[in-house]
XYZ file of N, CA and C in Angstrom:
597
model
N 0.844 -1.191 0.000
C 0.000 0.000 0.000
C 0.878 1.239 0.000
N 0.638 2.119 -0.954
C 1.492 3.286 -1.085
C 0.792 4.589 -0.725
N -0.364 4.497 -0.052
C -1.055 5.715 0.327
C -0.236 6.510 1.336
N -0.321 7.810 1.217
C 0.402 8.705 2.118
C -0.165 8.609 3.539
N 0.735 8.480 4.509
C 0.347 8.483 5.917
C 0.520 9.889 6.468
N -0.504 10.382 7.149
C -0.461 11.727 7.711
C -0.754 11.655 9.203
N 0.128 12.211 10.000
C -0.113 12.361 11.429
C -0.716 13.744 11.652
N -1.960 13.782 12.078
C -2.660 15.054 12.266
C -2.289 15.635 13.630
N -1.075 16.131 13.727
C -0.576 16.582 15.020
C 0.631 17.494 14.841
N 0.778 18.420 15.768
C 1.977 19.257 15.812
C 2.965 18.732 16.852
N 2.636 17.586 17.464
C 3.462 17.033 18.534
C 4.761 16.448 17.990
N 5.868 17.039 18.400
C 7.180 16.504 18.006
C 7.405 15.116 18.599
N 6.881 14.891 19.790
C 7.068 13.604 20.455
C 6.352 12.496 19.694
N 5.107 12.716 19.294
C 4.365 11.688 18.553
C 5.019 11.400 17.204
N 5.441 12.463 16.532
C 6.085 12.264 15.228
C 7.382 11.476 15.386
N 8.155 11.807 16.419
C 9.419 11.104 16.661
C 9.172 9.644 17.009
N 8.122 9.356 17.788
C 7.809 7.975 18.130
C 7.550 7.146 16.879
N 6.740 7.691 15.977
C 6.421 6.972 14.749
C 7.664 6.822 13.865
N 8.402 7.908 13.717
C 9.607 7.874 12.883
C 10.618 6.864 13.417
N 10.833 6.879 14.741
C 11.792 5.968 15.353
C 11.363 4.509 15.230
N 10.053 4.306 15.127
C 9.521 2.945 14.984
C 9.455 2.519 13.522
N 9.946 3.356 12.613
C 9.979 3.000 11.206
C 8.702 3.279 10.448
N 7.856 4.136 11.002
C 6.601 4.513 10.339
C 6.806 5.867 9.675
N 6.859 5.875 8.370
C 7.102 7.100 7.605
C 5.794 7.854 7.420
N 5.717 9.051 7.966
C 4.492 9.841 7.846
C 4.830 11.321 7.847
N 3.911 12.113 7.305
C 4.020 13.565 7.350
C 3.215 14.070 8.537
N 3.785 14.975 9.310
C 3.078 15.553 10.459
C 2.535 16.919 10.072
N 1.222 17.065 10.160
C 0.549 18.326 9.847
C -0.427 18.619 10.979
N -0.326 19.794 11.568
C -1.208 20.144 12.678
C -2.654 20.216 12.212
N -3.535 19.626 12.990
C -4.970 19.687 12.719
C -5.576 20.640 13.737
N -5.988 21.792 13.288
C -6.432 22.838 14.198
C -7.927 22.718 14.492
N -8.233 22.371 15.727
C -9.618 22.350 16.186
C -9.695 23.150 17.480
N -10.892 23.496 17.885
C -11.098 24.246 19.119
C -11.118 23.269 20.291
N -9.923 22.843 20.714
C -9.841 21.837 21.775
C -10.495 22.311 23.059
N -10.227 23.552 23.451
C -10.804 24.063 24.696
C -12.327 24.062 24.634
N -12.867 24.459 23.498
C -14.310 24.478 23.337
C -14.922 23.096 23.442
N -14.300 22.135 22.763
C -14.789 20.750 22.839
C -14.697 20.221 24.268
N -13.586 20.495 24.942
C -13.410 19.989 26.309
C -14.457 20.574 27.253
N -14.696 21.872 27.148
C -15.688 22.504 28.016
C -17.069 21.913 27.785
N -17.399 21.706 26.517
C -18.703 21.143 26.171
C -18.842 19.715 26.699
N -17.809 18.905 26.494
C -17.874 17.512 26.945
C -17.901 17.415 28.466
N -17.136 18.273 29.136
C -17.128 18.281 30.601
C -18.522 18.624 31.124
N -19.155 19.605 30.487
C -20.501 20.006 30.899
C -21.513 18.884 30.677
N -21.266 18.054 29.676
C -22.173 16.948 29.366
C -21.878 15.701 30.189
N -20.849 15.757 31.046
C -20.539 14.639 31.926
C -19.624 13.594 31.339
N -18.931 13.936 30.257
C -18.001 12.982 29.643
C -16.822 12.717 30.572
N -16.242 11.522 30.467
C -15.029 11.234 31.222
C -13.799 11.525 30.368
N -12.632 11.375 30.962
C -11.401 11.746 30.259
C -11.176 10.888 29.019
N -11.512 9.596 29.089
C -11.323 8.713 27.941
C -12.229 9.120 26.784
N -13.471 9.443 27.099
C -14.402 9.881 26.057
C -13.932 11.180 25.419
N -13.400 12.076 26.241
C -12.903 13.350 25.710
C -11.703 13.140 24.804
N -10.756 12.303 25.219
C -9.566 12.050 24.406
C -9.949 11.433 23.063
N -10.861 10.470 23.090
C -11.266 9.814 21.849
C -11.990 10.783 20.920
N -12.869 11.601 21.479
C -13.600 12.567 20.662
C -12.659 13.582 20.029
N -11.707 14.082 20.799
C -10.752 15.056 20.268
C -9.894 14.441 19.163
N -9.452 13.200 19.363
C -8.665 12.526 18.327
C -9.496 12.364 17.060
N -10.755 12.006 17.229
C -11.612 11.819 16.058
C -11.856 13.137 15.326
N -12.067 14.207 16.068
C -12.290 15.513 15.436
C -11.052 15.953 14.649
N -9.866 15.702 15.211
C -8.623 16.042 14.507
C -8.475 15.224 13.223
N -8.778 13.934 13.324
C -8.647 13.062 12.157
C -9.620 13.472 11.056
N -10.857 13.748 11.437
C -11.872 14.115 10.453
C -11.525 15.431 9.764
N -11.064 16.398 10.540
C -10.698 17.688 9.958
C -9.527 17.528 8.979
N -8.524 16.733 9.363
C -7.379 16.539 8.481
C -7.780 15.746 7.240
N -8.656 14.756 7.392
C -9.101 13.990 6.225
C -9.756 14.912 5.190
N -10.537 15.875 5.668
C -11.202 16.789 4.739
C -10.192 17.643 3.978
N -9.022 17.878 4.580
C -7.970 18.641 3.915
C -7.085 17.749 3.050
N -6.948 16.491 3.444
C -6.062 15.545 2.759
C -6.835 14.255 2.460
N -7.823 14.298 1.574
C -8.718 13.144 1.383
C -8.058 11.916 0.767
N -6.873 12.064 0.193
C -6.217 10.921 -0.429
C -5.280 10.175 0.521
N -5.143 10.682 1.734
C -4.208 10.071 2.670
C -4.891 9.211 3.713
N -4.084 8.455 4.436
C -4.531 7.742 5.630
C -4.146 8.623 6.812
N -5.127 9.055 7.582
C -4.896 10.040 8.640
C -4.878 9.373 10.013
N -3.794 9.604 10.732
C -3.666 9.176 12.128
C -3.805 10.411 13.005
N -4.656 10.330 14.010
C -4.782 11.445 14.957
C -4.811 10.890 16.373
N -4.350 11.688 17.310
C -4.292 11.243 18.700
C -4.571 12.410 19.635
N -4.965 12.058 20.837
C -5.111 13.076 21.875
C -4.846 12.421 23.225
N -4.493 13.257 24.180
C -4.193 12.770 25.519
C -4.865 13.663 26.553
N -5.418 13.035 27.573
C -6.038 13.754 28.680
C -5.383 13.335 29.988
N -5.180 14.304 30.868
C -4.687 14.025 32.212
C -5.812 14.319 33.186
N -6.135 13.319 34.016
C -7.218 13.479 34.991
C -6.724 13.093 36.369
N -7.043 13.914 37.350
C -6.668 13.621 38.733
C -7.826 14.018 39.646
N -8.389 13.036 40.310
C -9.509 13.274 41.231
C -10.637 14.080 40.581
N -10.940 13.731 39.335
C -12.052 14.376 38.640
C -11.715 15.686 37.954
N -10.478 16.156 38.096
C -10.056 17.418 37.484
C -9.250 17.116 36.232
N -9.560 17.818 35.134
C -8.800 17.678 33.890
C -7.719 18.746 33.848
N -6.515 18.328 33.478
C -5.386 19.248 33.366
C -5.019 19.417 31.892
N -4.667 20.643 31.505
C -4.247 20.945 30.145
C -2.745 21.206 30.107
N -2.237 21.427 28.911
C -0.842 21.828 28.790
C -0.650 23.153 29.523
N 0.389 23.270 30.332
C 0.608 24.529 31.056
C 0.996 25.656 30.105
N 0.598 26.857 30.464
C 0.839 28.012 29.596
C 2.219 28.634 29.813
N 2.734 28.508 31.026
C 4.009 29.146 31.357
C 4.586 28.485 32.610
N 5.688 29.036 33.090
C 6.351 28.451 34.264
C 5.440 28.442 35.491
N 4.767 29.556 35.763
C 3.905 29.623 36.942
C 2.773 28.604 36.868
N 2.204 28.449 35.688
C 1.124 27.479 35.497
C 1.645 26.043 35.651
N 2.856 25.803 35.150
C 3.474 24.481 35.308
C 3.700 24.173 36.778
N 4.207 25.154 37.494
C 4.480 24.979 38.924
C 3.187 24.653 39.676
N 2.115 25.378 39.363
C 0.835 25.152 40.024
C 0.289 23.756 39.713
N 0.428 23.321 38.457
C -0.052 21.984 38.092
C 0.714 20.906 38.840
N 2.030 21.026 38.890
C 2.833 19.996 39.542
C 2.575 19.959 41.046
N 2.333 21.094 41.651
C 1.988 21.113 43.074
C 0.625 20.461 43.311
N -0.283 20.658 42.377
C -1.610 20.035 42.499
C -1.535 18.519 42.346
N -0.567 18.030 41.570
C -0.419 16.594 41.337
C 0.500 15.922 42.349
N 1.257 16.701 43.092
C 2.254 16.188 44.034
C 1.625 15.230 45.051
N 2.252 14.069 45.198
C 1.797 13.110 46.191
C 0.544 12.337 45.809
N 0.077 12.492 44.586
C -1.172 11.851 44.161
C -0.930 10.950 42.954
N -1.912 10.097 42.695
C -1.901 9.278 41.489
C -2.855 9.884 40.475
N -2.361 10.107 39.265
C -3.224 10.630 38.208
C -3.238 9.674 37.027
N -4.172 9.897 36.129
C -4.333 9.059 34.954
C -3.993 9.843 33.692
N -3.257 9.209 32.809
C -3.021 9.738 31.469
C -3.752 8.822 30.491
N -4.702 9.391 29.770
C -5.473 8.628 28.796
C -5.037 9.061 27.403
N -4.569 8.118 26.600
C -4.171 8.412 25.226
C -5.105 7.672 24.266
N -5.625 8.403 23.298
C -6.514 7.825 22.289
C -5.923 8.079 20.911
N -6.142 7.141 20.002
C -5.713 7.309 18.614
C -6.800 6.772 17.697
N -6.990 7.437 16.564
C -7.952 6.981 15.558
C -7.307 7.114 14.183
N -7.818 6.338 13.244
C -7.360 6.417 11.856
C -8.568 6.609 10.945
N -8.439 7.569 10.045
C -9.461 7.825 9.032
C -8.898 7.496 7.653
N -9.764 6.905 6.831
C -9.407 6.606 5.445
C -10.670 6.657 4.604
N -10.582 7.375 3.493
C -11.692 7.464 2.548
C -12.993 7.871 3.235
N -12.888 8.815 4.149
C -14.065 9.402 4.769
C -14.628 8.674 5.960
N -14.010 7.565 6.364
C -14.544 6.786 7.475
C -13.471 6.489 8.513
N -13.899 6.370 9.743
C -13.008 5.901 10.796
C -12.839 4.396 10.622
N -11.607 3.949 10.460
C -11.374 2.522 10.237
C -10.723 1.846 11.443
N -10.316 2.637 12.432
C -9.669 2.053 13.606
C -9.596 3.085 14.720
N -9.584 2.583 15.953
C -9.384 3.462 17.100
C -9.037 2.654 18.332
N -8.338 3.286 19.255
C -8.002 2.618 20.512
C -7.797 3.666 21.597
N -7.975 3.229 22.835
C -7.765 4.080 24.012
C -6.955 3.280 25.017
N -5.987 3.930 25.652
C -5.212 3.254 26.691
C -4.960 4.234 27.834
N -4.896 3.709 29.037
C -4.718 4.540 30.230
C -3.514 4.082 31.037
N -2.716 5.038 31.483
C -1.598 4.775 32.391
C -1.863 5.504 33.707
N -1.375 4.919 34.792
C -1.560 5.499 36.128
C -0.190 5.873 36.680
N -0.037 7.131 37.044
C 1.259 7.646 37.480
C 1.146 8.238 38.878
N 2.030 7.813 39.779
C 2.049 8.330 41.140
C 3.231 9.277 41.304
N 2.913 10.515 41.638
C 3.947 11.544 41.774
C 4.412 11.602 43.227
N 5.702 11.709 43.417
C 6.259 11.728 44.762
C 5.998 13.070 45.447
N 6.209 13.099 46.734
C 5.969 14.311 47.522
C 7.250 15.144 47.581
N 7.615 15.737 46.441
C 8.854 16.501 46.324
C 8.755 17.832 47.071
N 9.927 18.420 47.351
C 9.957 19.722 48.016
C 9.791 20.840 46.976
N 9.396 21.994 47.442
C 9.265 23.136 46.533
C 10.638 23.601 46.044
N 11.660 23.407 46.861
C 13.023 23.740 46.428
C 13.420 22.854 45.242
N 13.111 21.540 45.350
C 13.414 20.642 44.232
C 12.606 21.031 43.005
N 11.353 21.422 43.198
C 10.498 21.804 42.079
C 11.090 22.995 41.329
N 11.616 23.970 42.056
C 12.240 25.118 41.396
C 13.461 24.680 40.576
N 14.247 23.733 41.126
C 15.380 23.197 40.368
C 14.890 22.501 39.099
N 13.835 21.721 39.237
C 13.278 20.999 38.095
C 12.833 21.972 37.001
N 12.122 23.004 37.381
C 11.635 23.976 36.398
C 12.790 24.704 35.713
N 13.838 25.014 36.484
C 15.023 25.652 35.899
C 15.717 24.720 34.905
N 15.776 23.450 35.246
C 16.531 22.488 34.454
C 15.761 22.000 33.228
N 14.470 21.770 33.382
C 13.665 21.183 32.301
C 13.480 22.134 31.127
N 13.383 23.419 31.400
C 13.223 24.389 30.320
C 11.792 24.462 29.788
N 11.638 25.235 28.731
C 10.298 25.546 28.229
C 9.652 24.406 27.446
N 10.388 23.369 27.110
C 9.799 22.245 26.376
C 8.654 21.602 27.143
N 8.707 21.656 28.475
C 7.652 21.008 29.260
C 6.329 21.746 29.161
N 6.337 22.979 28.642
C 5.076 23.699 28.459
C 4.227 23.048 27.367
N 4.848 22.225 26.534
C 4.129 21.529 25.468
C 3.583 20.182 25.927
N 3.747 19.869 27.220
C 3.366 18.547 27.727
C 2.307 18.686 28.811
N 1.203 17.976 28.630
C 0.169 17.998 29.652
C 0.774 17.518 30.969
N 0.488 18.241 32.039
C 1.075 17.920 33.334
C 2.400 18.599 33.594
N 3.074 19.061 32.539
C 4.328 19.778 32.724
C 5.526 18.875 32.966
N 5.513 17.692 32.352
C 6.683 16.823 32.500
C 6.893 15.991 31.239
N 8.128 15.558 31.066
C 8.512 14.640 29.992
C 9.146 13.424 30.650
N 8.471 12.318 30.568
C 8.950 11.117 31.244
C 10.292 10.657 30.690
N 10.543 10.971 29.407
C 11.795 10.536 28.788
C 12.984 11.389 29.223
N 12.740 12.422 30.006
C 13.804 13.286 30.509
C 13.831 13.286 32.029
N 14.211 14.432 32.613
C 14.308 14.484 34.075
C 12.938 14.429 34.744
N 11.877 14.495 33.954
C 10.536 14.317 34.510
C 10.370 12.975 35.189
N 11.205 11.997 34.848
C 11.152 10.687 35.511
C 11.376 10.824 37.012
N 12.093 11.861 37.424
C 12.371 12.050 38.850
C 11.139 12.480 39.644
N 10.069 12.805 38.963
C 8.850 13.223 39.647
C 8.070 12.047 40.246
N 8.363 10.836 39.810
C 7.453 9.723 40.086
C 8.047 8.644 40.981
N 7.145 7.994 41.727
C 7.510 6.822 42.521
C 6.997 5.546 41.879
N 5.943 5.647 41.069
C 5.389 4.452 40.423
C 4.655 4.844 39.150
N 4.812 4.021 38.124
C 4.071 4.202 36.871
C 3.529 2.840 36.465
N 2.226 2.770 36.284
C 1.574 1.537 35.828
C 0.943 1.814 34.470
N 1.431 1.146 33.462
C 0.897 1.357 32.132
C 1.996 1.394 31.089
N 1.586 1.555 29.853
C 2.497 1.516 28.720
C 3.287 2.816 28.590
N 4.579 2.685 28.369
C 5.463 3.855 28.245
C 5.019 4.778 27.113
N 4.673 4.198 25.957
C 4.283 5.020 24.818
C 2.962 5.754 25.076
N 2.073 5.114 25.831
C 0.818 5.774 26.201
C 1.104 7.019 27.027
N 2.071 6.919 27.935
C 2.445 8.083 28.751
C 2.973 9.201 27.849
N 3.710 8.842 26.805
C 4.255 9.854 25.896
C 3.198 10.446 24.970
N 2.017 9.803 24.892
C 0.927 10.419 24.144
C 0.396 9.667 22.950
N 0.814 8.384 22.794
C 0.344 7.628 21.633
C 0.370 6.132 21.949
N -0.772 5.431 21.824
C -0.767 3.975 22.001
C -0.068 3.323 20.805
N 1.242 3.344 20.829
C 2.051 3.035 19.645
C 1.945 1.581 19.189
N 2.008 0.638 20.125
C 2.054 -0.773 19.721
C 0.769 -1.232 19.029
N -0.419 -0.935 19.558
C -1.621 -1.310 18.807
C -1.751 -0.577 17.481
N -1.252 0.645 17.416
C -1.277 1.395 16.156
C -0.391 0.715 15.110
N 0.811 0.341 15.497
C 1.707 -0.350 14.575
C 1.103 -1.684 14.138
N 0.474 -2.380 15.087
C -0.157 -3.649 14.758
C -1.240 -3.490 13.715
N -2.046 -2.455 13.851
C -3.101 -2.209 12.853
C -2.498 -1.891 11.486
N -1.498 -1.027 11.456
C -0.871 -0.668 10.192
C -0.240 -1.882 9.514
N 0.343 -2.763 10.312
C 0.942 -3.976 9.752
C -0.144 -4.906 9.209
N -1.219 -5.091 9.972
C -2.302 -5.995 9.553
C -2.985 -5.530 8.289
N -2.928 -4.223 8.031
C -3.616 -3.659 6.868
C -2.659 -3.283 5.728
N -1.442 -3.843 5.782
C -0.541 -3.714 4.656
C 0.193 -2.401 4.541
N 0.019 -1.513 5.518
C 0.731 -0.237 5.482
C 2.193 -0.454 5.855
N 2.442 -1.373 6.781
C 3.793 -1.778 7.168
C 3.998 -3.229 6.775
N 5.244 -3.608 6.541
C 5.547 -4.981 6.177
C 5.278 -5.927 7.336
N 4.712 -7.076 7.019
C 4.395 -8.068 8.037
C 5.629 -8.878 8.415
């Protein structure tokens, strides 16, 4: 199968995951009103998994309409802790506040992915990881923010597990790739089963 693969995302991490796994795709941001959708779904009583799946589907559908000849992969991730949804932090102060709110607690990262082809959703999956954050000191938190830099502003929760963000946690239950924002193994399995990747 020689159809063009498109990742409907501006996420450097998701694109790198696919590229490193040997999945050749073009990454193009799919612009939707994420905040608007989240507010609406929250008001309707949706859970984090439902929100992640809906957002991934909206991104895929929008990109398909722009690139109808391609196979579109889209993903979204939600962070939920004690019923509260967390978004990507806007700046250092917002990151600090989020990490203090998560300190000493277990939160959930829900990653959803969908694939659109020829106007229809042909595949989708949702996976959840559970992460327990240690009870770090505020002095350590300031060191972390100084060291991690502005890249963490692009990450829900304000951490990158593949970097010094690993020091935030005492326990992680779930798939590593799901924590990074993409249920990679089931996605690769689907692409292989459908001839996009070699079996």
